[in-house]
Amino acid sequence: QVKLVESGGGLFQAGESLRLSCSVAGLRFREFAMGWFRQAPGKEREAISCIDYRSSRTTAAYAAPVKDRVAVSRDSAQWTVSLQMRSLTPEDTGIYYCAAARGGYCSESPTEYAFWGQGTQVTVSS
């Protein structure tokens, strides 16, 4: 059974940094690209960043508001993927999801991701 579990969400103050983790089980981790998405209230899910199957040979930051503030990494020994985001603003509030894409390559489209976690809530106060 495939399972992705996000952790690290919570309440943050503007200007702080966060680190989210996603633990993965039940799939061949090294064969999947791992993406991070978020969904703010009343908005569509948007891609934040992704790391491909080659263990951080390629990363991509997508959403313009976070492009220069995020870093993603993966640990193939621990089967985890992490997202770091600095200089948080209230606009970063939302549910953050990790997802696994077959084929090993990153995509900005949620439809390319076969497996999803339940999400972790991030709330940033001003």
JSON list of C-alpha atoms in Angstrom, two decimals:
[
{"chain": "A", "resi": 1, "resn": "GLN", "atom": "CA", "xyz": [0.00, 0.00, 0.00]},
{"chain": "A", "resi": 2, "resn": "VAL", "atom": "CA", "xyz": [1.40, 3.34, -1.04]},
{"chain": "A", "resi": 3, "resn": "LYS", "atom": "CA", "xyz": [1.52, 5.88, 1.72]},
{"chain": "A", "resi": 4, "resn": "LEU", "atom": "CA", "xyz": [2.78, 9.46, 1.74]},
{"chain": "A", "resi": 5, "resn": "VAL", "atom": "CA", "xyz": [2.67, 11.30, 5.06]},
{"chain": "A", "resi": 6, "resn": "GLU", "atom": "CA", "xyz": [3.49, 14.97, 5.41]},
{"chain": "A", "resi": 7, "resn": "SER", "atom": "CA", "xyz": [4.65, 16.54, 8.66]},
{"chain": "A", "resi": 8, "resn": "GLY", "atom": "CA", "xyz": [6.00, 19.84, 9.90]},
{"chain": "A", "resi": 9, "resn": "GLY", "atom": "CA", "xyz": [3.00, 22.07, 9.36]},
{"chain": "A", "resi": 10, "resn": "GLY", "atom": "CA", "xyz": [1.62, 24.40, 11.99]},
{"chain": "A", "resi": 11, "resn": "LEU", "atom": "CA", "xyz": [1.33, 28.03, 12.89]},
{"chain": "A", "resi": 12, "resn": "PHE", "atom": "CA", "xyz": [4.12, 30.37, 11.85]},
{"chain": "A", "resi": 13, "resn": "GLN", "atom": "CA", "xyz": [4.83, 34.05, 12.09]},
{"chain": "A", "resi": 14, "resn": "ALA", "atom": "CA", "xyz": [5.52, 36.12, 9.00]},
{"chain": "A", "resi": 15, "resn": "GLY", "atom": "CA", "xyz": [9.22, 36.13, 8.23]},
{"chain": "A", "resi": 16, "resn": "GLU", "atom": "CA", "xyz": [9.87, 32.72, 9.73]},
{"chain": "A", "resi": 17, "resn": "SER", "atom": "CA", "xyz": [10.97, 29.62, 7.87]},
{"chain": "A", "resi": 18, "resn": "LEU", "atom": "CA", "xyz": [9.44, 26.19, 7.69]},
{"chain": "A", "resi": 19, "resn": "ARG", "atom": "CA", "xyz": [10.61, 22.72, 6.88]},
{"chain": "A", "resi": 20, "resn": "LEU", "atom": "CA", "xyz": [8.10, 20.12, 5.79]},
{"chain": "A", "resi": 21, "resn": "SER", "atom": "CA", "xyz": [8.86, 16.45, 5.46]},
{"chain": "A", "resi": 22, "resn": "CYS", "atom": "CA", "xyz": [7.15, 13.69, 3.58]},
{"chain": "A", "resi": 23, "resn": "SER", "atom": "CA", "xyz": [7.74, 10.06, 4.41]},
{"chain": "A", "resi": 24, "resn": "VAL", "atom": "CA", "xyz": [7.08, 7.56, 1.65]},
{"chain": "A", "resi": 25, "resn": "ALA", "atom": "CA", "xyz": [6.23, 3.88, 1.77]},
{"chain": "A", "resi": 26, "resn": "GLY", "atom": "CA", "xyz": [4.93, 1.25, -0.60]},
{"chain": "A", "resi": 27, "resn": "LEU", "atom": "CA", "xyz": [6.53, 2.35, -3.85]},
{"chain": "A", "resi": 28, "resn": "ARG", "atom": "CA", "xyz": [9.92, 2.24, -5.50]},
{"chain": "A", "resi": 29, "resn": "PHE", "atom": "CA", "xyz": [11.01, 5.61, -4.20]},
{"chain": "A", "resi": 30, "resn": "ARG", "atom": "CA", "xyz": [14.01, 5.90, -6.51]},
{"chain": "A", "resi": 31, "resn": "GLU", "atom": "CA", "xyz": [11.75, 5.64, -9.57]},
{"chain": "A", "resi": 32, "resn": "PHE", "atom": "CA", "xyz": [9.46, 8.54, -8.71]},
{"chain": "A", "resi": 33, "resn": "ALA", "atom": "CA", "xyz": [9.81, 12.27, -8.92]},
{"chain": "A", "resi": 34, "resn": "MET", "atom": "CA", "xyz": [8.52, 13.92, -5.75]},
{"chain": "A", "resi": 35, "resn": "GLY", "atom": "CA", "xyz": [6.57, 17.14, -5.89]},
{"chain": "A", "resi": 36, "resn": "TRP", "atom": "CA", "xyz": [5.23, 19.64, -3.38]},
{"chain": "A", "resi": 37, "resn": "PHE", "atom": "CA", "xyz": [1.93, 21.39, -3.93]},
{"chain": "A", "resi": 38, "resn": "ARG", "atom": "CA", "xyz": [-0.20, 23.69, -1.88]},
{"chain": "A", "resi": 39, "resn": "GLN", "atom": "CA", "xyz": [-3.81, 24.78, -1.85]},
{"chain": "A", "resi": 40, "resn": "ALA", "atom": "CA", "xyz": [-4.98, 27.97, -0.27]},
{"chain": "A", "resi": 41, "resn": "PRO", "atom": "CA", "xyz": [-8.61, 28.44, 0.77]},
{"chain": "A", "resi": 42, "resn": "GLY", "atom": "CA", "xyz": [-10.75, 29.13, -2.28]},
{"chain": "A", "resi": 43, "resn": "LYS", "atom": "CA", "xyz": [-7.87, 28.61, -4.70]},
{"chain": "A", "resi": 44, "resn": "GLU", "atom": "CA", "xyz": [-6.69, 25.85, -6.97]},
{"chain": "A", "resi": 45, "resn": "ARG", "atom": "CA", "xyz": [-3.86, 23.55, -6.04]},
{"chain": "A", "resi": 46, "resn": "GLU", "atom": "CA", "xyz": [-0.55, 24.92, -7.26]},
{"chain": "A", "resi": 47, "resn": "ALA", "atom": "CA", "xyz": [2.84, 23.31, -7.74]},
{"chain": "A", "resi": 48, "resn": "ILE", "atom": "CA", "xyz": [5.62, 24.63, -5.54]},
{"chain": "A", "resi": 49, "resn": "SER", "atom": "CA", "xyz": [8.62, 22.55, -6.36]},
{"chain": "A", "resi": 50, "resn": "CYS", "atom": "CA", "xyz": [9.76, 19.11, -7.40]},
{"chain": "A", "resi": 51, "resn": "ILE", "atom": "CA", "xyz": [12.79, 16.90, -7.32]},
{"chain": "A", "resi": 52, "resn": "ASP", "atom": "CA", "xyz": [13.34, 14.19, -9.87]},
{"chain": "A", "resi": 53, "resn": "TYR", "atom": "CA", "xyz": [14.19, 10.54, -9.35]},
{"chain": "A", "resi": 54, "resn": "ARG", "atom": "CA", "xyz": [17.94, 11.05, -9.69]},
{"chain": "A", "resi": 55, "resn": "SER", "atom": "CA", "xyz": [18.25, 12.16, -6.09]},
{"chain": "A", "resi": 56, "resn": "SER", "atom": "CA", "xyz": [18.43, 15.91, -6.47]},
{"chain": "A", "resi": 57, "resn": "ARG", "atom": "CA", "xyz": [20.13, 16.15, -9.87]},
{"chain": "A", "resi": 58, "resn": "THR", "atom": "CA", "xyz": [17.24, 18.33, -10.90]},
{"chain": "A", "resi": 59, "resn": "THR", "atom": "CA", "xyz": [14.93, 20.52, -8.92]},
{"chain": "A", "resi": 60, "resn": "ALA", "atom": "CA", "xyz": [12.32, 22.91, -10.12]},
{"chain": "A", "resi": 61, "resn": "ALA", "atom": "CA", "xyz": [10.56, 25.71, -8.33]},
{"chain": "A", "resi": 62, "resn": "TYR", "atom": "CA", "xyz": [7.31, 26.61, -10.01]},
{"chain": "A", "resi": 63, "resn": "ALA", "atom": "CA", "xyz": [5.02, 29.06, -8.27]},
{"chain": "A", "resi": 64, "resn": "ALA", "atom": "CA", "xyz": [6.28, 32.58, -8.82]},
{"chain": "A", "resi": 65, "resn": "PRO", "atom": "CA", "xyz": [5.56, 33.78, -5.28]},
{"chain": "A", "resi": 66, "resn": "VAL", "atom": "CA", "xyz": [7.79, 31.10, -3.79]},
{"chain": "A", "resi": 67, "resn": "LYS", "atom": "CA", "xyz": [10.32, 30.53, -6.52]},
{"chain": "A", "resi": 68, "resn": "ASP", "atom": "CA", "xyz": [13.20, 32.25, -4.76]},
{"chain": "A", "resi": 69, "resn": "ARG", "atom": "CA", "xyz": [12.29, 31.09, -1.27]},
{"chain": "A", "resi": 70, "resn": "VAL", "atom": "CA", "xyz": [12.11, 27.33, -1.50]},
{"chain": "A", "resi": 71, "resn": "ALA", "atom": "CA", "xyz": [14.49, 24.41, -1.54]},
{"chain": "A", "resi": 72, "resn": "VAL", "atom": "CA", "xyz": [13.60, 20.74, -1.93]},
{"chain": "A", "resi": 73, "resn": "SER", "atom": "CA", "xyz": [15.67, 17.68, -1.15]},
{"chain": "A", "resi": 74, "resn": "ARG", "atom": "CA", "xyz": [15.24, 13.95, -0.93]},
{"chain": "A", "resi": 75, "resn": "ASP", "atom": "CA", "xyz": [16.87, 11.21, 1.08]},
{"chain": "A", "resi": 76, "resn": "SER", "atom": "CA", "xyz": [16.74, 7.93, -0.78]},
{"chain": "A", "resi": 77, "resn": "ALA", "atom": "CA", "xyz": [18.03, 6.01, 2.22]},
{"chain": "A", "resi": 78, "resn": "GLN", "atom": "CA", "xyz": [15.27, 7.30, 4.49]},
{"chain": "A", "resi": 79, "resn": "TRP", "atom": "CA", "xyz": [12.59, 7.54, 1.78]},
{"chain": "A", "resi": 80, "resn": "THR", "atom": "CA", "xyz": [11.79, 11.09, 2.67]},
{"chain": "A", "resi": 81, "resn": "VAL", "atom": "CA", "xyz": [11.50, 14.34, 0.78]},
{"chain": "A", "resi": 82, "resn": "SER", "atom": "CA", "xyz": [11.71, 17.76, 2.38]},
{"chain": "A", "resi": 83, "resn": "LEU", "atom": "CA", "xyz": [10.60, 21.26, 1.52]},
{"chain": "A", "resi": 84, "resn": "GLN", "atom": "CA", "xyz": [12.17, 24.31, 3.06]},
{"chain": "A", "resi": 85, "resn": "MET", "atom": "CA", "xyz": [10.59, 27.72, 2.65]},
{"chain": "A", "resi": 86, "resn": "ARG", "atom": "CA", "xyz": [11.90, 30.95, 4.08]},
{"chain": "A", "resi": 87, "resn": "SER", "atom": "CA", "xyz": [10.51, 34.45, 4.59]},
{"chain": "A", "resi": 88, "resn": "LEU", "atom": "CA", "xyz": [6.97, 33.21, 5.09]},
{"chain": "A", "resi": 89, "resn": "THR", "atom": "CA", "xyz": [4.05, 35.54, 4.46]},
{"chain": "A", "resi": 90, "resn": "PRO", "atom": "CA", "xyz": [0.32, 35.13, 5.23]},
{"chain": "A", "resi": 91, "resn": "GLU", "atom": "CA", "xyz": [-0.13, 34.34, 1.52]},
{"chain": "A", "resi": 92, "resn": "ASP", "atom": "CA", "xyz": [1.74, 31.09, 2.15]},
{"chain": "A", "resi": 93, "resn": "THR", "atom": "CA", "xyz": [-1.14, 29.83, 4.25]},
{"chain": "A", "resi": 94, "resn": "GLY", "atom": "CA", "xyz": [-2.69, 26.65, 2.93]},
{"chain": "A", "resi": 95, "resn": "ILE", "atom": "CA", "xyz": [-2.57, 22.90, 2.91]},
{"chain": "A", "resi": 96, "resn": "TYR", "atom": "CA", "xyz": [0.74, 21.54, 1.66]},
{"chain": "A", "resi": 97, "resn": "TYR", "atom": "CA", "xyz": [0.87, 18.22, -0.12]},
{"chain": "A", "resi": 98, "resn": "CYS", "atom": "CA", "xyz": [3.62, 15.95, -1.30]},
{"chain": "A", "resi": 99, "resn": "ALA", "atom": "CA", "xyz": [3.02, 13.77, -4.33]},
{"chain": "A", "resi": 100, "resn": "ALA", "atom": "CA", "xyz": [4.81, 11.09, -6.34]},
{"chain": "A", "resi": 101, "resn": "ALA", "atom": "CA", "xyz": [5.03, 11.12, -10.13]},
{"chain": "A", "resi": 102, "resn": "ARG", "atom": "CA", "xyz": [5.62, 7.96, -12.14]},
{"chain": "A", "resi": 103, "resn": "GLY", "atom": "CA", "xyz": [8.37, 8.06, -14.67]},
{"chain": "A", "resi": 104, "resn": "GLY", "atom": "CA", "xyz": [10.74, 9.90, -12.39]},
{"chain": "A", "resi": 105, "resn": "TYR", "atom": "CA", "xyz": [10.51, 13.32, -13.99]},
{"chain": "A", "resi": 106, "resn": "CYS", "atom": "CA", "xyz": [9.04, 16.48, -12.59]},
{"chain": "A", "resi": 107, "resn": "SER", "atom": "CA", "xyz": [5.90, 18.13, -13.80]},
{"chain": "A", "resi": 108, "resn": "GLU", "atom": "CA", "xyz": [3.96, 21.20, -12.80]},
{"chain": "A", "resi": 109, "resn": "SER", "atom": "CA", "xyz": [0.67, 19.45, -13.52]},
{"chain": "A", "resi": 110, "resn": "PRO", "atom": "CA", "xyz": [-1.04, 17.67, -10.62]},
{"chain": "A", "resi": 111, "resn": "THR", "atom": "CA", "xyz": [-2.44, 15.13, -13.06]},
{"chain": "A", "resi": 112, "resn": "GLU", "atom": "CA", "xyz": [1.05, 13.70, -13.58]},
{"chain": "A", "resi": 113, "resn": "TYR", "atom": "CA", "xyz": [1.23, 12.63, -9.94]},
{"chain": "A", "resi": 114, "resn": "ALA", "atom": "CA", "xyz": [-0.14, 9.21, -9.13]},
{"chain": "A", "resi": 115, "resn": "PHE", "atom": "CA", "xyz": [0.06, 9.28, -5.34]},
{"chain": "A", "resi": 116, "resn": "TRP", "atom": "CA", "xyz": [-0.69, 12.00, -2.82]},
{"chain": "A", "resi": 117, "resn": "GLY", "atom": "CA", "xyz": [-0.39, 12.55, 0.87]},
{"chain": "A", "resi": 118, "resn": "GLN", "atom": "CA", "xyz": [-3.23, 13.85, 3.02]},
{"chain": "A", "resi": 119, "resn": "GLY", "atom": "CA", "xyz": [-1.60, 17.23, 3.40]},
{"chain": "A", "resi": 120, "resn": "THR", "atom": "CA", "xyz": [-0.36, 19.31, 6.30]},
{"chain": "A", "resi": 121, "resn": "GLN", "atom": "CA", "xyz": [-1.82, 22.67, 7.26]},
{"chain": "A", "resi": 122, "resn": "VAL", "atom": "CA", "xyz": [0.45, 25.69, 7.26]},
{"chain": "A", "resi": 123, "resn": "THR", "atom": "CA", "xyz": [-0.88, 28.92, 8.72]},
{"chain": "A", "resi": 124, "resn": "VAL", "atom": "CA", "xyz": [1.17, 32.10, 8.65]},
{"chain": "A", "resi": 125, "resn": "SER", "atom": "CA", "xyz": [0.08, 35.04, 10.75]},
{"chain": "A", "resi": 126, "resn": "SER", "atom": "CA", "xyz": [1.15, 38.60, 10.17]}
]
